[in-house]
CSV table of C-alpha atoms in Angstrom, one decimal:
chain,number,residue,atom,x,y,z
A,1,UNK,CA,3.4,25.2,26.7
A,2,UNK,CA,6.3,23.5,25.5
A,3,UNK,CA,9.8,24.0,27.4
A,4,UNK,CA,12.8,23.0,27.5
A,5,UNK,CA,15.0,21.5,30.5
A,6,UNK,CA,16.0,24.2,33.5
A,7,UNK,CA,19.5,24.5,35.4
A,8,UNK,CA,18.3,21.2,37.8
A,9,UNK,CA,17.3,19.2,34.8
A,10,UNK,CA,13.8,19.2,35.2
A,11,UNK,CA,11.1,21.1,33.3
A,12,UNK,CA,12.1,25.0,32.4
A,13,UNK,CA,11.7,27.1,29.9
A,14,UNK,CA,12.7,26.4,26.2
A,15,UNK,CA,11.8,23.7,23.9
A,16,UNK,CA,11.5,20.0,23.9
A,17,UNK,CA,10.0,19.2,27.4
A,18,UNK,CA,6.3,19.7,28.4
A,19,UNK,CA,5.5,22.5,31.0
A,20,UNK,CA,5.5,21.7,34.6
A,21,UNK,CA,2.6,22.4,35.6
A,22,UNK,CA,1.5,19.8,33.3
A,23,UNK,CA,3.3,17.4,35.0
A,24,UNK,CA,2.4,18.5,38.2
A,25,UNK,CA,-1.1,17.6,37.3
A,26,UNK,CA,-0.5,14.1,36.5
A,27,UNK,CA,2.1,13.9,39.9
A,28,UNK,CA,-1.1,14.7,41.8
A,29,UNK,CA,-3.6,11.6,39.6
A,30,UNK,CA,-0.1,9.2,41.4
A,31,UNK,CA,0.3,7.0,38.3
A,32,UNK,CA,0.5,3.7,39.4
A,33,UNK,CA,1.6,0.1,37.8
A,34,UNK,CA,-0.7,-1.8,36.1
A,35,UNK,CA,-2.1,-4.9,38.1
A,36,UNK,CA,-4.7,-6.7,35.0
A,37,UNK,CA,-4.4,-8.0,32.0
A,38,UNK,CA,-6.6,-10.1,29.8
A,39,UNK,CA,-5.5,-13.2,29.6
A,40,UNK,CA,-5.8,-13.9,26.1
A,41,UNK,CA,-4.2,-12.6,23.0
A,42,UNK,CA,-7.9,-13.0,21.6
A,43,UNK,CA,-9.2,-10.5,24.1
A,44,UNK,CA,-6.6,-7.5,23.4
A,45,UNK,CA,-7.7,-8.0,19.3
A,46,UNK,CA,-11.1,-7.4,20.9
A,47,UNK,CA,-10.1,-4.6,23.0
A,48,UNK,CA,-8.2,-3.1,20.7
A,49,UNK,CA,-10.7,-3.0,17.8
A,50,UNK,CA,-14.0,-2.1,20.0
A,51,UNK,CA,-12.4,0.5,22.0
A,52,UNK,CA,-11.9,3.0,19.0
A,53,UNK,CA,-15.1,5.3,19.6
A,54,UNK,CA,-16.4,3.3,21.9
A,55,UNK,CA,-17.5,3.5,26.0
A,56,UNK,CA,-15.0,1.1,27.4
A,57,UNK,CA,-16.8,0.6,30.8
A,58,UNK,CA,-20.1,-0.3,29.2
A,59,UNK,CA,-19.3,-1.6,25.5
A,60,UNK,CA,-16.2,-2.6,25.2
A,61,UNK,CA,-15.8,-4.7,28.8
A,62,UNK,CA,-18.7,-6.6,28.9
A,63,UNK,CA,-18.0,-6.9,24.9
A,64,UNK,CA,-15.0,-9.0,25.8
A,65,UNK,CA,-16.5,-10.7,28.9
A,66,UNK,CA,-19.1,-12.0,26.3
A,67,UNK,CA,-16.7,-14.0,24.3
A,68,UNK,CA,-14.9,-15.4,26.8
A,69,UNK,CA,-17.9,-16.8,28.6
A,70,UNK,CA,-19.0,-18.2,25.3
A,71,UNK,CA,-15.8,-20.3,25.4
A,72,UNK,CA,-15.8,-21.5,28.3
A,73,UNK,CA,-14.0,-18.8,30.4
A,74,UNK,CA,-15.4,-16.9,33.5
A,75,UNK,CA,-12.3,-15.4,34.4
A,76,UNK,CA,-10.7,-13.7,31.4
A,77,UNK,CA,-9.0,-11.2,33.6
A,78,UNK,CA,-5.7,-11.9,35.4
A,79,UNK,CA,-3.3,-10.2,37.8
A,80,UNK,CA,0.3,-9.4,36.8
A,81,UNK,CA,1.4,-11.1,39.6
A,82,UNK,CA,0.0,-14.9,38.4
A,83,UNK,CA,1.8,-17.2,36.2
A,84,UNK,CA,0.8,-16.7,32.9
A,85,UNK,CA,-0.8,-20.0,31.6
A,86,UNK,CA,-2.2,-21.0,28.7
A,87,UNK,CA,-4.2,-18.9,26.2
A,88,UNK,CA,-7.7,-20.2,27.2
A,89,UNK,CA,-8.9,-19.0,23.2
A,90,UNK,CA,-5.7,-18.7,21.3
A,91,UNK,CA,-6.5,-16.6,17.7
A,92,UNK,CA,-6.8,-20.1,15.7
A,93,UNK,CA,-9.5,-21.2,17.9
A,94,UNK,CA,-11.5,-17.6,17.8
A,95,UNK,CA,-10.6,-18.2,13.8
A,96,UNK,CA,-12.3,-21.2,13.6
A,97,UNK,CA,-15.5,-20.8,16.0
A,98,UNK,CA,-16.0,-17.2,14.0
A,99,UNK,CA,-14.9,-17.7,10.4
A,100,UNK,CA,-17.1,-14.6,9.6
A,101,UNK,CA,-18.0,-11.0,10.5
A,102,UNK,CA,-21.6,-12.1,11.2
A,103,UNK,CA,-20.6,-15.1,13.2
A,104,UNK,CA,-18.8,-13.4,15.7
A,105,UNK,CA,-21.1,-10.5,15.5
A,106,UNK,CA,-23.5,-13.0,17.3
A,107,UNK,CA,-21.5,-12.7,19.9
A,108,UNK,CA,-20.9,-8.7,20.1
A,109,UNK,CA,-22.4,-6.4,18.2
A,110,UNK,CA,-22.7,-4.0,15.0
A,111,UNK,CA,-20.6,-1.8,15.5
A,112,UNK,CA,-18.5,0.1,12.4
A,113,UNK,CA,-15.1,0.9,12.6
A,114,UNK,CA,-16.1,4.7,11.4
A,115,UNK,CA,-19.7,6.2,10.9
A,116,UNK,CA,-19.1,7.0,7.6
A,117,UNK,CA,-17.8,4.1,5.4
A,118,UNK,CA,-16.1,2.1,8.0
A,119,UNK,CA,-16.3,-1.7,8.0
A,120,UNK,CA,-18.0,-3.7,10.6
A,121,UNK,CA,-15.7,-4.2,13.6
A,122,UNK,CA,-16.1,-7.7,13.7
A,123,UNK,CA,-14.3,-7.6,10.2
A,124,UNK,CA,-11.4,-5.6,11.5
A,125,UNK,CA,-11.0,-8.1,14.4
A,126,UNK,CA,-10.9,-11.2,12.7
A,127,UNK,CA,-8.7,-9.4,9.9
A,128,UNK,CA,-6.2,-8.9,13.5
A,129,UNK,CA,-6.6,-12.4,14.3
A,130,UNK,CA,-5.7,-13.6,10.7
A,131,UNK,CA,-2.5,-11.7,10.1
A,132,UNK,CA,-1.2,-12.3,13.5
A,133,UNK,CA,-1.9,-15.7,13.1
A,134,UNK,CA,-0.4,-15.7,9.7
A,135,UNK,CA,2.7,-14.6,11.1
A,136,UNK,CA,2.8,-17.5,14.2
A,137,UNK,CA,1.3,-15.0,16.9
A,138,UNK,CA,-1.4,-16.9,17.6
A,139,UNK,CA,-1.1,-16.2,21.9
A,140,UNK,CA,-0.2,-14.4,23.9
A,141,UNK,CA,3.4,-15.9,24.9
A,142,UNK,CA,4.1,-15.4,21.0
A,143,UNK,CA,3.1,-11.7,21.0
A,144,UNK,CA,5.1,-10.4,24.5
A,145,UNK,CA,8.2,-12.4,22.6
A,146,UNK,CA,7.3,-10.7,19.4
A,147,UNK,CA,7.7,-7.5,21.2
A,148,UNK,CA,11.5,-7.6,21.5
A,149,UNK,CA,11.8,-8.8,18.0
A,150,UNK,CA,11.7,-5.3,16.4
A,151,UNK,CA,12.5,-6.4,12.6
A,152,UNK,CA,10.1,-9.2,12.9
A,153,UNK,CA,7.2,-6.7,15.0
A,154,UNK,CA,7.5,-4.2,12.3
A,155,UNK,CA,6.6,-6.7,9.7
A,156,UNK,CA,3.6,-7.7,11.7
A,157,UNK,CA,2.3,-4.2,12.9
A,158,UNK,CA,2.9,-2.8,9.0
A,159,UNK,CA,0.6,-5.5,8.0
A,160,UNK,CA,-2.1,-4.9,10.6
A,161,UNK,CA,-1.8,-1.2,9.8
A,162,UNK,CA,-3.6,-2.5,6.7
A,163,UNK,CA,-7.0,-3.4,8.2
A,164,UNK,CA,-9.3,-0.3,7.6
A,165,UNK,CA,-10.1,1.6,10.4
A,166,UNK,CA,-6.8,2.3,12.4
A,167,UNK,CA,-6.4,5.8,11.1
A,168,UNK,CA,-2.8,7.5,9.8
A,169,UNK,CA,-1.5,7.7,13.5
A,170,UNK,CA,-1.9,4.1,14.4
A,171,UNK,CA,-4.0,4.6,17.9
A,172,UNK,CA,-5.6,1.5,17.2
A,173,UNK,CA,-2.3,-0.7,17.0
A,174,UNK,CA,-0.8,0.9,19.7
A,175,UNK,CA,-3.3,0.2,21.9
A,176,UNK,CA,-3.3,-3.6,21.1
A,177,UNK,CA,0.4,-3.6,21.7
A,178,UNK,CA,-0.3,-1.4,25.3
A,179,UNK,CA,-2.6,-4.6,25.8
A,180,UNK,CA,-0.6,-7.1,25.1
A,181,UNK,CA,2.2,-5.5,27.5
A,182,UNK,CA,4.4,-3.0,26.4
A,183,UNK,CA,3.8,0.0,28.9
A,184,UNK,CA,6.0,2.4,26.2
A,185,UNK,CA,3.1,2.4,23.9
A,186,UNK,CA,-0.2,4.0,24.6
A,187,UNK,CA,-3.5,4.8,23.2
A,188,UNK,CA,-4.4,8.4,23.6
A,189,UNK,CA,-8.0,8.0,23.3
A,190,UNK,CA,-10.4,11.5,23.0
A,191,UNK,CA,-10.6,11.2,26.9
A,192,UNK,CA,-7.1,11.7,27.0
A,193,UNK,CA,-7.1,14.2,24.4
A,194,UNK,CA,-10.0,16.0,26.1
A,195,UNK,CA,-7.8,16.3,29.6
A,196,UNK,CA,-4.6,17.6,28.0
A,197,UNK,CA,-6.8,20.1,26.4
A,198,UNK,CA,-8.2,21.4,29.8
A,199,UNK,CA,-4.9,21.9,30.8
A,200,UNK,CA,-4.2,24.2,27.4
A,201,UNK,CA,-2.6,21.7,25.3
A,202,UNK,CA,-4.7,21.3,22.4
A,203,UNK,CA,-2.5,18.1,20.6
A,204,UNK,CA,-3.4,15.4,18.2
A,205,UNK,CA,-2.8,11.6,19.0
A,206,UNK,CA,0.8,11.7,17.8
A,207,UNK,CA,1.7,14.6,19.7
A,208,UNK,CA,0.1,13.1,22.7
A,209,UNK,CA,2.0,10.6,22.6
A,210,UNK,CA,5.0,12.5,22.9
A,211,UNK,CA,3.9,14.9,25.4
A,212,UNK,CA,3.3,11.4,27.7
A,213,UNK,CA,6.4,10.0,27.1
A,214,UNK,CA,8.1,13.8,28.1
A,215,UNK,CA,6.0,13.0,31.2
A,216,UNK,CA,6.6,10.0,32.6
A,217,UNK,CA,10.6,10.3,32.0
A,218,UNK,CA,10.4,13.4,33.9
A,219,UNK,CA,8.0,12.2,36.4
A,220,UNK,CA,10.3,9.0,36.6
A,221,UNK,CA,13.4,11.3,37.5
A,222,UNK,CA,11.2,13.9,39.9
A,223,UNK,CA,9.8,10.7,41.7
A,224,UNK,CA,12.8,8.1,41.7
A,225,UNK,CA,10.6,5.3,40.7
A,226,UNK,CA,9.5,4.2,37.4
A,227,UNK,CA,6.5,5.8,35.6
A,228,UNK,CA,5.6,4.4,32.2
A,229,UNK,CA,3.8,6.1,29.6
A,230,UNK,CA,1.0,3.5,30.1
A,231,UNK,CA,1.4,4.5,33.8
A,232,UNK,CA,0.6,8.4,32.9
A,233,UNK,CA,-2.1,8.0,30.3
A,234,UNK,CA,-4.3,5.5,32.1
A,235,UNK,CA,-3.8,8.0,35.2
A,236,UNK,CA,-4.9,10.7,33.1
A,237,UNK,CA,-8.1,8.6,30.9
A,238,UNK,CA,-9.0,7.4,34.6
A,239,UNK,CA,-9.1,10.9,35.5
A,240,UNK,CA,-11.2,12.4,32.5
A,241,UNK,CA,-13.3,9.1,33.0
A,242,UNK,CA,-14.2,10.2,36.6
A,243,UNK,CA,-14.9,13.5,35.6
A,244,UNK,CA,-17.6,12.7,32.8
A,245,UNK,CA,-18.8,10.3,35.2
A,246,UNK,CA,-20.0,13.1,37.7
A,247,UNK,CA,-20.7,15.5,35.4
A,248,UNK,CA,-23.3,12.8,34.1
């Protein structure tokens, strides 16, 4: 299933490029821009950590809802379009209401960051919050800047890579940097995994992530407009999420 470019540049046969009817299939889902984000740097940590194993829609969502209501915020969901103001519970404020896993867990729930010797998720989250705070990321302003500092966001995503739980390809980090607004880097979750499958390629996380960057950079050229790789794996987990749903 994987080729290379043909004589027009597109998807042929060979090596290095994903097969086209691949691509066709996530033409058809139309990928689209992303319109919400959480507005605090607190909720992506949250996100980031829950969503690993996890049913987004009714765990992981109202998870996140939860602690922004008990802080004072009914609206920690924003459009792209709006001014982004102040972190309403920047990570020294979540430090200092929770300054343990069972505080917080108060607030969320029990969950484990692996069935089989994996630490509470609570822990994992405020060990997020600690070392991002610990290196003056402490909202969300800091992080998006943080993003184009690539020496200084190495240093920073090496040392969250030490928080149990993320696994050897990293899902979990990527997925808090997707959150926090960089549409190059992407989470492919086991819904994802599960659709490319049904179309015949059975990958791992690193190798999805490939296969949806090949994607989107050829969807990008086929359709003259930008598609991200957060554009083609949200169309594709949206997808798989719709399909569970009715086969429920």
């Amino acid at each position: 299933l994987i080729r290379g470019p043909g004589p027009d540049g597109s998807c042929g046969r060979g090596r290095g490029m994903v097969d086209r009817s691949v691509v066709d299939a996530v033409e058809f889902l139309d990928p689209q821009p992303r319109r919400q984000r959480w507005r605090s740097l607190s909720y992506c940590v949250l996100d980031a950590v829950w969503s690993i194993g996890s049913v987004y829609d009714t765990v992981v969502a109202p998870l996140v809802w939860r602690v922004a209501a008990a802080n004072g915020d009914s609206a920690p969901v924003v459009s792209l379009a709006e001014h982004l103001l102040p972190d309403p519970l920047p990570l020294a404020v979540l430090l200092a209401k929770y300054c343990d896993a069972t505080s917080l867990q108060e607030v969320t729930n029990r969950q484990r960051t692996s069935p089989r010797g994996g630490i509470p998720k609570t822990e994992a989250a405020l060990g997020y919050a600690r070392i991002l705070a610990d290196h003056e990321v402490s909202g969300l302003r800091h992080a998006e800047q943080l993003l184009v500092e690539e020496t200084r966001w190495s240093l920073v995503d090496g040392a969250l890579a030490t928080v149990p739980g993320d696994g050897a390809d990293g899902v979990r980090r990527g997925y808090l940097w997707m959150l926090v607004g960089n549409d190059e880097v992407i989470k492919p979750d086991r819904m994802v995994l599960r659709w490319l499958a049904r179309q015949g390629m059975q990958v791992d996380a690193a190798r999805a992530r490939e296969v949806i960057r090949e994607i989107a950079q050829e969807l990008t050229q086929r359709l003259t407009r930008p598609v991200t790789p957060w554009m083609a794996d949200h169309a594709i987990w949206q997808a798989e999420r719709s399909r569970q749903s009715r086969r429920n």
